[in-house]
Amino acid sequence: MKTFTLPGTDLVVPNVVLGLMRIQEKTDDEVRELVSVARDSGINFLDHADVYGSALHGCERRFAEALRLTPADRAELIIQTKCGIVPSGPYFDFSYEHILSSVDASLAALETDYIDILLLHRPDALVEPEEVARAFDELSAAGKVRAFGVSNQTPGQIELLKRHVTQPLVANQLQLSITHASLVAQGVASNMADLDQSISRDNGIVDYCRLNDITIQAWSPFQAGFFTGVFLGNPDYPELNAVIDRLAAAYDVPPIAIATAWITRHPAQMQVVLGTTSPSRVQGAALGSDIPLTRAEWYELFRAAGHAVP
Ligand SMILES: NC(=O)c1ccc[n+]([C@@H]2O[C@H](COP(=O)([O-])OP(=O)(O)OC[C@H]3O[C@@H](n4cnc5c(N)ncnc54)[C@H](OP(=O)(O)O)[C@@H]3O)[C@@H](O)[C@H]2O)c1
């Protein structure tokens, strides 16, 4: 497993991490096996959110109940969670009160004293950056949160936060897979008048994150679209799967490793956030951590997913 020091922190992190959004219905044994196999594969970084599960903090609680972490176990893990979504609305809430109360509830559900990284989940149109700064200062001073970041945010939204937030924003979690790749596909086709791909949907977020030492975390790395099912083995993507399968055979890894490597090969040094609850898929994906895809291979996968190289 490839690891690196997460810029803005002293945390050494793997470039493939385990998301726990889908564990609500899993038994204690299943959750324990999932996390144990991930750890054996070099994945000690876990991604949560207050909204994952059938009720608020459901997956955080499921995780804590199943794992019953000792202080020593806890110290070996990097636990990230998120706040800012109010599902009962639905709406988004980056207010001081909401951030603080959500973190306290996450700490209780996770049965831990601290969160390693807290992300603001989805941009709040009514954000007051001064309030976010006050919340972050208080959480940091209390030792409840060690580092902060965002998710699904544009360069302008991050700049706005940075006018008041003094802690480094160390991560931006964004949807990225070979097929759902406008983040990288736009730049390849910039300025092409008749191509949908050239439309900027995120104002150059990949370049912005690279320039500002913000680590991109790719969520839904195998989903074809927005929770539409995976592209791996999907008959709607015959050309892409043919390339994936050929490269998988060449590198002697399962196909999921190639789909992972397409993201880890990007020089922005991204983290891939797995959502599978299958231990063998976690093992397979972990094998994609450090596959040295050539430029020709990376672009072949990109073209086979339907993106233009004009
Ligand atoms: N920041 C955000 O806004 C945001 C949004 C969504 C998710 N996330 C994070 O990102 C993580 C990953 O999201 P995701 O679960 O949508 O991503 P994913 O890893 O692309 O998808 C995993 C889902 O696809 C299923 N699947 C079916 N066939 C598969 C195959 N061949 N290989 C792999 N998976 C297959 C898995 O089922 P099995 O469990 O049966 O394998 C699981 O339900 C989440 O856990 C969460 O931590 C963040």
Short mmCIF file of C-alpha atoms and ligand atoms in Angstrom, two decimals:
data_model
loop_
_atom_site.label_atom_id
_atom_site.label_comp_id
_atom_site.label_asym_id
_atom_site.label_seq_id
_atom_site.Cartn_x
_atom_site.Cartn_y
_atom_site.Cartn_z
CA MET A 1 0.00 0.00 0.00
CA LYS A 2 1.38 3.36 -0.99
CA THR A 3 1.34 5.88 1.87
CA PHE A 4 2.22 9.55 2.11
CA THR A 5 2.17 12.32 4.69
CA LEU A 6 -1.11 14.14 4.19
CA PRO A 7 -0.11 17.73 3.44
CA GLY A 8 -1.15 20.08 6.25
CA THR A 9 -1.00 17.27 8.86
CA ASP A 10 1.50 14.86 10.36
CA LEU A 11 -0.70 11.91 9.41
CA VAL A 12 0.80 9.18 7.24
CA VAL A 13 -2.12 7.98 5.15
CA PRO A 14 -2.77 5.23 2.59
CA ASN A 15 -3.91 6.24 -0.90
CA VAL A 16 -6.79 3.73 -0.75
CA VAL A 17 -9.21 4.21 2.17
CA LEU A 18 -12.37 2.50 3.38
CA GLY A 19 -15.72 4.31 3.32
CA LEU A 20 -18.31 2.97 5.77
CA MET A 21 -21.46 4.48 4.25
CA ARG A 22 -22.98 1.07 3.53
CA ILE A 23 -22.47 -0.89 6.78
CA GLN A 24 -25.78 -0.13 8.54
CA GLU A 25 -27.27 -3.59 7.93
CA LYS A 26 -24.04 -5.52 8.45
CA THR A 27 -23.53 -7.73 11.49
CA ASP A 28 -20.77 -7.21 14.02
CA ASP A 29 -18.78 -10.05 12.48
CA GLU A 30 -19.18 -8.65 8.97
CA VAL A 31 -18.05 -5.16 10.03
CA ARG A 32 -15.13 -6.60 11.98
CA GLU A 33 -14.03 -8.74 9.04
CA LEU A 34 -14.33 -5.82 6.60
CA VAL A 35 -12.17 -3.55 8.76
CA SER A 36 -9.73 -6.32 9.61
CA VAL A 37 -9.19 -7.25 5.94
CA ALA A 38 -8.78 -3.56 5.10
CA ARG A 39 -6.16 -3.20 7.82
CA ASP A 40 -4.31 -6.29 6.59
CA SER A 41 -4.30 -4.64 3.15
CA GLY A 42 -2.69 -1.49 4.59
CA ILE A 43 -5.89 0.54 4.95
CA ASN A 44 -6.05 2.18 8.40
CA PHE A 45 -8.04 5.22 7.20
CA LEU A 46 -11.82 5.09 7.61
CA ASP A 47 -14.35 7.51 6.11
CA HIS A 48 -17.63 8.18 7.92
CA ALA A 49 -20.33 10.86 7.93
CA ASP A 50 -23.00 11.82 10.42
CA VAL A 51 -25.66 11.09 7.77
CA TYR A 52 -24.57 7.56 6.83
CA GLY A 53 -27.05 4.95 7.95
CA SER A 54 -30.77 4.59 8.41
CA ALA A 55 -30.74 7.26 11.12
CA LEU A 56 -28.29 10.05 11.97
CA HIS A 57 -24.91 8.63 13.07
CA GLY A 58 -26.18 5.13 12.29
CA CYS A 59 -23.06 3.83 10.52
CA GLU A 60 -20.71 5.54 13.00
CA ARG A 61 -22.56 3.74 15.81
CA ARG A 62 -22.63 0.41 13.93
CA PHE A 63 -18.86 0.66 13.46
CA ALA A 64 -18.18 1.45 17.14
CA GLU A 65 -20.51 -1.27 18.41
CA ALA A 66 -18.94 -3.89 16.17
CA LEU A 67 -15.30 -2.89 16.73
CA ARG A 68 -15.31 -1.96 20.44
CA LEU A 69 -11.98 -0.24 19.97
CA THR A 70 -9.46 -0.16 22.79
CA PRO A 71 -7.46 3.08 23.10
CA ALA A 72 -4.54 1.29 21.44
CA ASP A 73 -6.73 0.16 18.50
CA ARG A 74 -8.10 3.68 18.18
CA ALA A 75 -4.61 5.19 18.01
CA GLU A 76 -3.77 2.99 15.02
CA LEU A 77 -6.74 4.24 13.00
CA ILE A 78 -7.33 7.49 11.17
CA ILE A 79 -11.02 8.30 11.50
CA GLN A 80 -12.57 10.91 9.26
CA THR A 81 -16.18 12.02 9.46
CA LYS A 82 -18.35 14.75 7.95
CA CYS A 83 -21.08 17.16 8.92
CA GLY A 84 -23.24 19.80 7.26
CA ILE A 85 -26.12 17.83 5.71
CA VAL A 86 -29.56 17.90 7.31
CA PRO A 87 -31.33 14.98 5.62
CA SER A 88 -34.72 15.70 7.17
CA GLY A 89 -34.85 18.97 5.15
CA PRO A 90 -33.08 18.25 3.04
CA TYR A 91 -30.78 21.24 3.37
CA PHE A 92 -27.21 22.09 4.23
CA ASP A 93 -26.06 23.71 7.46
CA PHE A 94 -22.56 25.09 8.14
CA SER A 95 -23.69 27.10 11.17
CA TYR A 96 -21.59 27.15 14.34
CA GLU A 97 -24.30 25.37 16.33
CA HIS A 98 -24.82 22.65 13.74
CA ILE A 99 -21.12 21.89 13.30
CA LEU A 100 -20.54 21.66 17.04
CA SER A 101 -23.58 19.55 17.82
CA SER A 102 -22.90 17.19 14.91
CA VAL A 103 -19.29 16.62 16.03
CA ASP A 104 -20.37 15.93 19.62
CA ALA A 105 -22.88 13.36 18.35
CA SER A 106 -20.26 11.79 16.08
CA LEU A 107 -17.80 11.50 18.98
CA ALA A 108 -20.49 9.79 21.06
CA ALA A 109 -21.52 7.44 18.24
CA LEU A 110 -17.93 6.55 17.35
CA GLU A 111 -17.09 6.12 21.05
CA THR A 112 -13.93 8.15 20.68
CA ASP A 113 -12.46 11.35 22.13
CA TYR A 114 -11.26 12.80 18.84
CA ILE A 115 -11.86 12.84 15.12
CA ASP A 116 -8.74 12.88 12.99
CA ILE A 117 -10.27 14.77 10.07
CA LEU A 118 -13.63 16.55 9.86
CA LEU A 119 -15.04 17.43 6.42
CA LEU A 120 -17.84 19.85 5.58
CA HIS A 121 -19.97 17.49 3.52
CA ARG A 122 -21.71 19.59 0.82
CA PRO A 123 -21.55 23.33 0.19
CA ASP A 124 -24.08 25.36 2.19
CA ALA A 125 -25.43 28.28 0.13
CA LEU A 126 -25.94 30.19 3.37
CA VAL A 127 -22.41 29.62 4.69
CA GLU A 128 -20.97 32.30 6.99
CA PRO A 129 -17.23 31.61 6.94
CA GLU A 130 -16.72 33.44 10.24
CA GLU A 131 -19.04 30.91 11.92
CA VAL A 132 -17.21 27.98 10.40
CA ALA A 133 -13.94 29.47 11.65
CA ARG A 134 -15.33 29.89 15.16
CA ALA A 135 -16.55 26.29 15.18
CA PHE A 136 -13.24 24.93 13.87
CA ASP A 137 -11.23 26.98 16.41
CA GLU A 138 -13.32 25.65 19.26
CA LEU A 139 -13.18 22.02 18.08
CA SER A 140 -9.45 22.26 17.56
CA ALA A 141 -8.77 23.91 20.95
CA ALA A 142 -10.90 21.28 22.70
CA GLY A 143 -8.91 18.51 21.02
CA LYS A 144 -12.06 17.11 19.46
CA VAL A 145 -10.90 17.47 15.84
CA ARG A 146 -7.29 17.32 14.65
CA ALA A 147 -7.62 18.44 11.00
CA PHE A 148 -10.28 19.89 8.76
CA GLY A 149 -11.33 19.65 5.14
CA VAL A 150 -14.25 19.91 2.76
CA SER A 151 -16.18 17.83 0.29
CA ASN A 152 -17.82 18.64 -3.05
CA GLN A 153 -16.52 22.22 -2.97
CA THR A 154 -15.29 24.53 -5.72
CA PRO A 155 -12.13 26.67 -5.59
CA GLY A 156 -14.20 29.79 -4.87
CA GLN A 157 -16.06 28.15 -1.99
CA ILE A 158 -12.77 27.02 -0.45
CA GLU A 159 -11.22 30.48 -0.90
CA LEU A 160 -14.23 31.99 0.85
CA LEU A 161 -13.76 29.66 3.85
CA LYS A 162 -10.05 30.46 3.90
CA ARG A 163 -10.76 34.17 4.43
CA HIS A 164 -11.62 33.23 8.03
CA VAL A 165 -10.62 29.63 8.69
CA THR A 166 -7.01 29.54 9.91
CA GLN A 167 -6.52 25.75 10.00
CA PRO A 168 -5.31 24.23 6.71
CA LEU A 169 -8.13 22.62 4.69
CA VAL A 170 -6.39 19.34 3.97
CA ALA A 171 -8.88 17.39 1.85
CA ASN A 172 -11.65 17.87 -0.68
CA GLN A 173 -13.73 14.74 -1.20
CA LEU A 174 -15.17 14.71 -4.74
CA GLN A 175 -17.00 12.22 -6.94
CA LEU A 176 -14.52 10.65 -9.34
CA SER A 177 -14.41 7.39 -11.29
CA ILE A 178 -13.21 6.55 -14.82
CA THR A 179 -16.71 7.09 -16.15
CA HIS A 180 -17.70 9.98 -13.86
CA ALA A 181 -14.63 12.06 -14.54
CA SER A 182 -15.62 15.58 -15.54
CA LEU A 183 -13.09 16.85 -12.97
CA VAL A 184 -10.24 15.67 -15.14
CA ALA A 185 -11.96 15.32 -18.52
CA GLN A 186 -12.84 19.01 -18.80
CA GLY A 187 -9.23 20.14 -18.74
CA VAL A 188 -8.28 17.70 -21.49
CA ALA A 189 -10.91 19.25 -23.78
CA SER A 190 -10.84 22.90 -22.69
CA ASN A 191 -11.99 25.44 -25.22
CA MET A 192 -13.73 22.96 -27.57
CA ALA A 193 -16.87 24.81 -28.64
CA ASP A 194 -19.04 21.82 -29.59
CA LEU A 195 -18.05 19.41 -26.84
CA ASP A 196 -20.06 18.97 -23.61
CA GLN A 197 -16.88 17.69 -21.97
CA SER A 198 -15.30 21.14 -22.28
CA ILE A 199 -17.92 22.71 -19.99
CA SER A 200 -16.41 23.49 -16.61
CA ARG A 201 -18.58 22.19 -13.78
CA ASP A 202 -16.11 22.77 -10.97
CA ASN A 203 -13.89 25.70 -11.99
CA GLY A 204 -10.65 23.76 -12.22
CA ILE A 205 -10.85 22.08 -8.82
CA VAL A 206 -8.14 19.48 -9.54
CA ASP A 207 -5.54 22.11 -10.44
CA TYR A 208 -6.67 24.29 -7.53
CA CYS A 209 -6.27 21.41 -5.05
CA ARG A 210 -2.82 20.56 -6.43
CA LEU A 211 -1.71 24.18 -6.18
CA ASN A 212 -3.00 24.46 -2.60
CA ASP A 213 -1.87 21.10 -1.16
CA ILE A 214 -5.44 19.89 -0.71
CA THR A 215 -5.71 16.13 -1.13
CA ILE A 216 -8.54 15.00 -3.36
CA GLN A 217 -10.44 11.98 -2.05
CA ALA A 218 -12.35 10.20 -4.83
CA TRP A 219 -15.79 8.99 -3.70
CA SER A 220 -17.88 6.44 -5.62
CA PRO A 221 -14.73 5.29 -7.44
CA PHE A 222 -16.52 2.45 -9.26
CA GLN A 223 -19.98 3.94 -9.75
CA ALA A 224 -20.80 4.67 -13.39
CA GLY A 225 -22.78 7.79 -12.47
CA PHE A 226 -24.47 9.22 -9.38
CA PHE A 227 -25.30 5.93 -7.58
CA THR A 228 -26.32 4.27 -10.86
CA GLY A 229 -24.41 1.02 -10.26
CA VAL A 230 -20.81 0.13 -10.96
CA PHE A 231 -19.24 0.10 -14.42
CA LEU A 232 -17.12 -2.95 -13.56
CA GLY A 233 -18.53 -5.96 -15.41
CA ASN A 234 -21.43 -3.81 -16.59
CA PRO A 235 -22.60 -4.72 -20.14
CA ASP A 236 -23.33 -1.03 -20.79
CA TYR A 237 -19.56 -0.43 -20.81
CA PRO A 238 -18.16 -3.20 -23.07
CA GLU A 239 -15.21 -1.24 -24.44
CA LEU A 240 -14.10 0.00 -21.02
CA ASN A 241 -14.37 -3.44 -19.44
CA ALA A 242 -12.39 -4.98 -22.30
CA VAL A 243 -9.50 -2.58 -21.61
CA ILE A 244 -9.78 -3.05 -17.83
CA ASP A 245 -9.77 -6.84 -18.19
CA ARG A 246 -6.76 -6.80 -20.55
CA LEU A 247 -4.76 -4.57 -18.18
CA ALA A 248 -5.85 -6.65 -15.19
CA ALA A 249 -4.43 -9.74 -16.88
CA ALA A 250 -1.23 -7.90 -17.83
CA TYR A 251 -0.63 -6.66 -14.27
CA ASP A 252 -1.94 -9.91 -12.74
CA VAL A 253 -4.53 -8.17 -10.57
CA PRO A 254 -8.35 -8.23 -10.44
CA PRO A 255 -10.21 -5.64 -12.59
CA ILE A 256 -11.13 -3.56 -9.54
CA ALA A 257 -7.41 -2.87 -9.01
CA ILE A 258 -7.14 -1.30 -12.47
CA ALA A 259 -10.15 0.94 -11.80
CA THR A 260 -8.46 1.97 -8.55
CA ALA A 261 -5.12 2.53 -10.23
CA TRP A 262 -6.68 4.85 -12.79
CA ILE A 263 -7.24 7.24 -9.86
CA THR A 264 -4.09 6.56 -7.81
CA ARG A 265 -1.92 6.97 -10.96
CA HIS A 266 -2.96 10.62 -11.21
CA PRO A 267 -0.06 12.80 -10.03
CA ALA A 268 -2.36 14.83 -7.72
CA GLN A 269 -1.78 11.98 -5.23
CA MET A 270 -5.47 11.34 -4.62
CA GLN A 271 -7.02 8.92 -2.14
CA VAL A 272 -9.60 6.41 -3.39
CA VAL A 273 -12.58 6.06 -1.00
CA LEU A 274 -13.91 2.50 -1.37
CA GLY A 275 -17.56 1.87 -0.59
CA THR A 276 -17.69 -1.88 -0.97
CA THR A 277 -18.67 -4.02 2.00
CA SER A 278 -17.03 -7.08 0.46
CA PRO A 279 -13.66 -7.98 2.03
CA SER A 280 -12.40 -9.60 -1.18
CA ARG A 281 -13.21 -6.45 -3.18
CA VAL A 282 -11.31 -4.37 -0.62
CA GLN A 283 -8.32 -6.69 -1.04
CA GLY A 284 -8.58 -6.42 -4.83
CA ALA A 285 -8.91 -2.64 -4.83
CA ALA A 286 -5.93 -2.29 -2.47
CA LEU A 287 -3.79 -3.97 -5.13
CA GLY A 288 -4.40 -0.90 -7.30
CA SER A 289 -2.65 1.40 -4.85
CA ASP A 290 0.62 1.57 -6.72
CA ILE A 291 0.22 0.09 -10.21
CA PRO A 292 2.42 2.12 -12.55
CA LEU A 293 -0.09 2.55 -15.39
CA THR A 294 1.69 4.11 -18.35
CA ARG A 295 0.37 7.33 -19.89
CA ALA A 296 -0.82 5.29 -22.88
CA GLU A 297 -2.71 2.87 -20.59
CA TRP A 298 -4.23 5.67 -18.48
CA TYR A 299 -5.46 7.48 -21.57
CA GLU A 300 -6.72 4.28 -23.16
CA LEU A 301 -8.96 3.70 -20.12
CA PHE A 302 -10.05 7.35 -20.30
CA ARG A 303 -11.00 7.07 -24.00
CA ALA A 304 -12.69 3.70 -23.50
CA ALA A 305 -14.92 5.30 -20.86
CA GLY A 306 -16.15 7.67 -23.56
CA HIS A 307 -14.08 10.78 -22.90
CA ALA A 308 -12.65 12.68 -25.84
CA VAL A 309 -8.97 13.33 -26.41
CA PRO A 310 -9.49 16.01 -29.04
N1 LIG B 1 -18.45 13.07 0.11
C1 LIG B 1 -19.55 12.64 -0.46
O1 LIG B 1 -20.42 13.42 -0.86
C2 LIG B 1 -19.74 11.17 -0.62
C3 LIG B 1 -20.84 10.66 -1.34
C4 LIG B 1 -20.97 9.27 -1.47
C5 LIG B 1 -20.04 8.42 -0.89
N2 LIG B 1 -19.01 8.94 -0.15
C6 LIG B 1 -17.97 8.05 0.45
O2 LIG B 1 -17.41 7.28 -0.58
C7 LIG B 1 -17.51 5.89 -0.26
C8 LIG B 1 -17.64 5.12 -1.53
O3 LIG B 1 -18.89 5.43 -2.18
P1 LIG B 1 -19.69 4.31 -2.95
O4 LIG B 1 -20.03 3.21 -2.05
O5 LIG B 1 -20.77 4.98 -3.70
O6 LIG B 1 -18.55 3.82 -3.98
P2 LIG B 1 -18.19 2.53 -4.79
O7 LIG B 1 -17.05 1.87 -4.10
O8 LIG B 1 -17.96 3.02 -6.18
O9 LIG B 1 -19.47 1.58 -4.80
C9 LIG B 1 -19.63 0.54 -3.88
C10 LIG B 1 -20.98 -0.09 -4.04
O10 LIG B 1 -21.02 -0.76 -5.33
C11 LIG B 1 -21.33 -2.15 -5.09
N3 LIG B 1 -20.67 -3.00 -6.08
C12 LIG B 1 -21.30 -3.87 -6.91
N4 LIG B 1 -20.43 -4.49 -7.70
C13 LIG B 1 -19.21 -4.04 -7.36
C14 LIG B 1 -17.91 -4.31 -7.83
N5 LIG B 1 -17.68 -5.18 -8.83
N6 LIG B 1 -16.88 -3.66 -7.27
C15 LIG B 1 -17.07 -2.76 -6.28
N7 LIG B 1 -18.30 -2.46 -5.78
C16 LIG B 1 -19.37 -3.09 -6.32
C17 LIG B 1 -20.85 -2.40 -3.68
O11 LIG B 1 -21.55 -3.55 -3.21
P3 LIG B 1 -20.81 -4.58 -2.18
O12 LIG B 1 -20.81 -3.88 -0.87
O13 LIG B 1 -21.70 -5.76 -2.20
O14 LIG B 1 -19.44 -4.83 -2.72
C18 LIG B 1 -21.29 -1.12 -3.00
O15 LIG B 1 -22.70 -1.13 -2.75
C19 LIG B 1 -18.67 5.79 0.73
O16 LIG B 1 -18.56 4.68 1.60
C20 LIG B 1 -18.50 7.09 1.49
O17 LIG B 1 -17.53 6.90 2.50
C21 LIG B 1 -18.83 10.29 -0.04
#
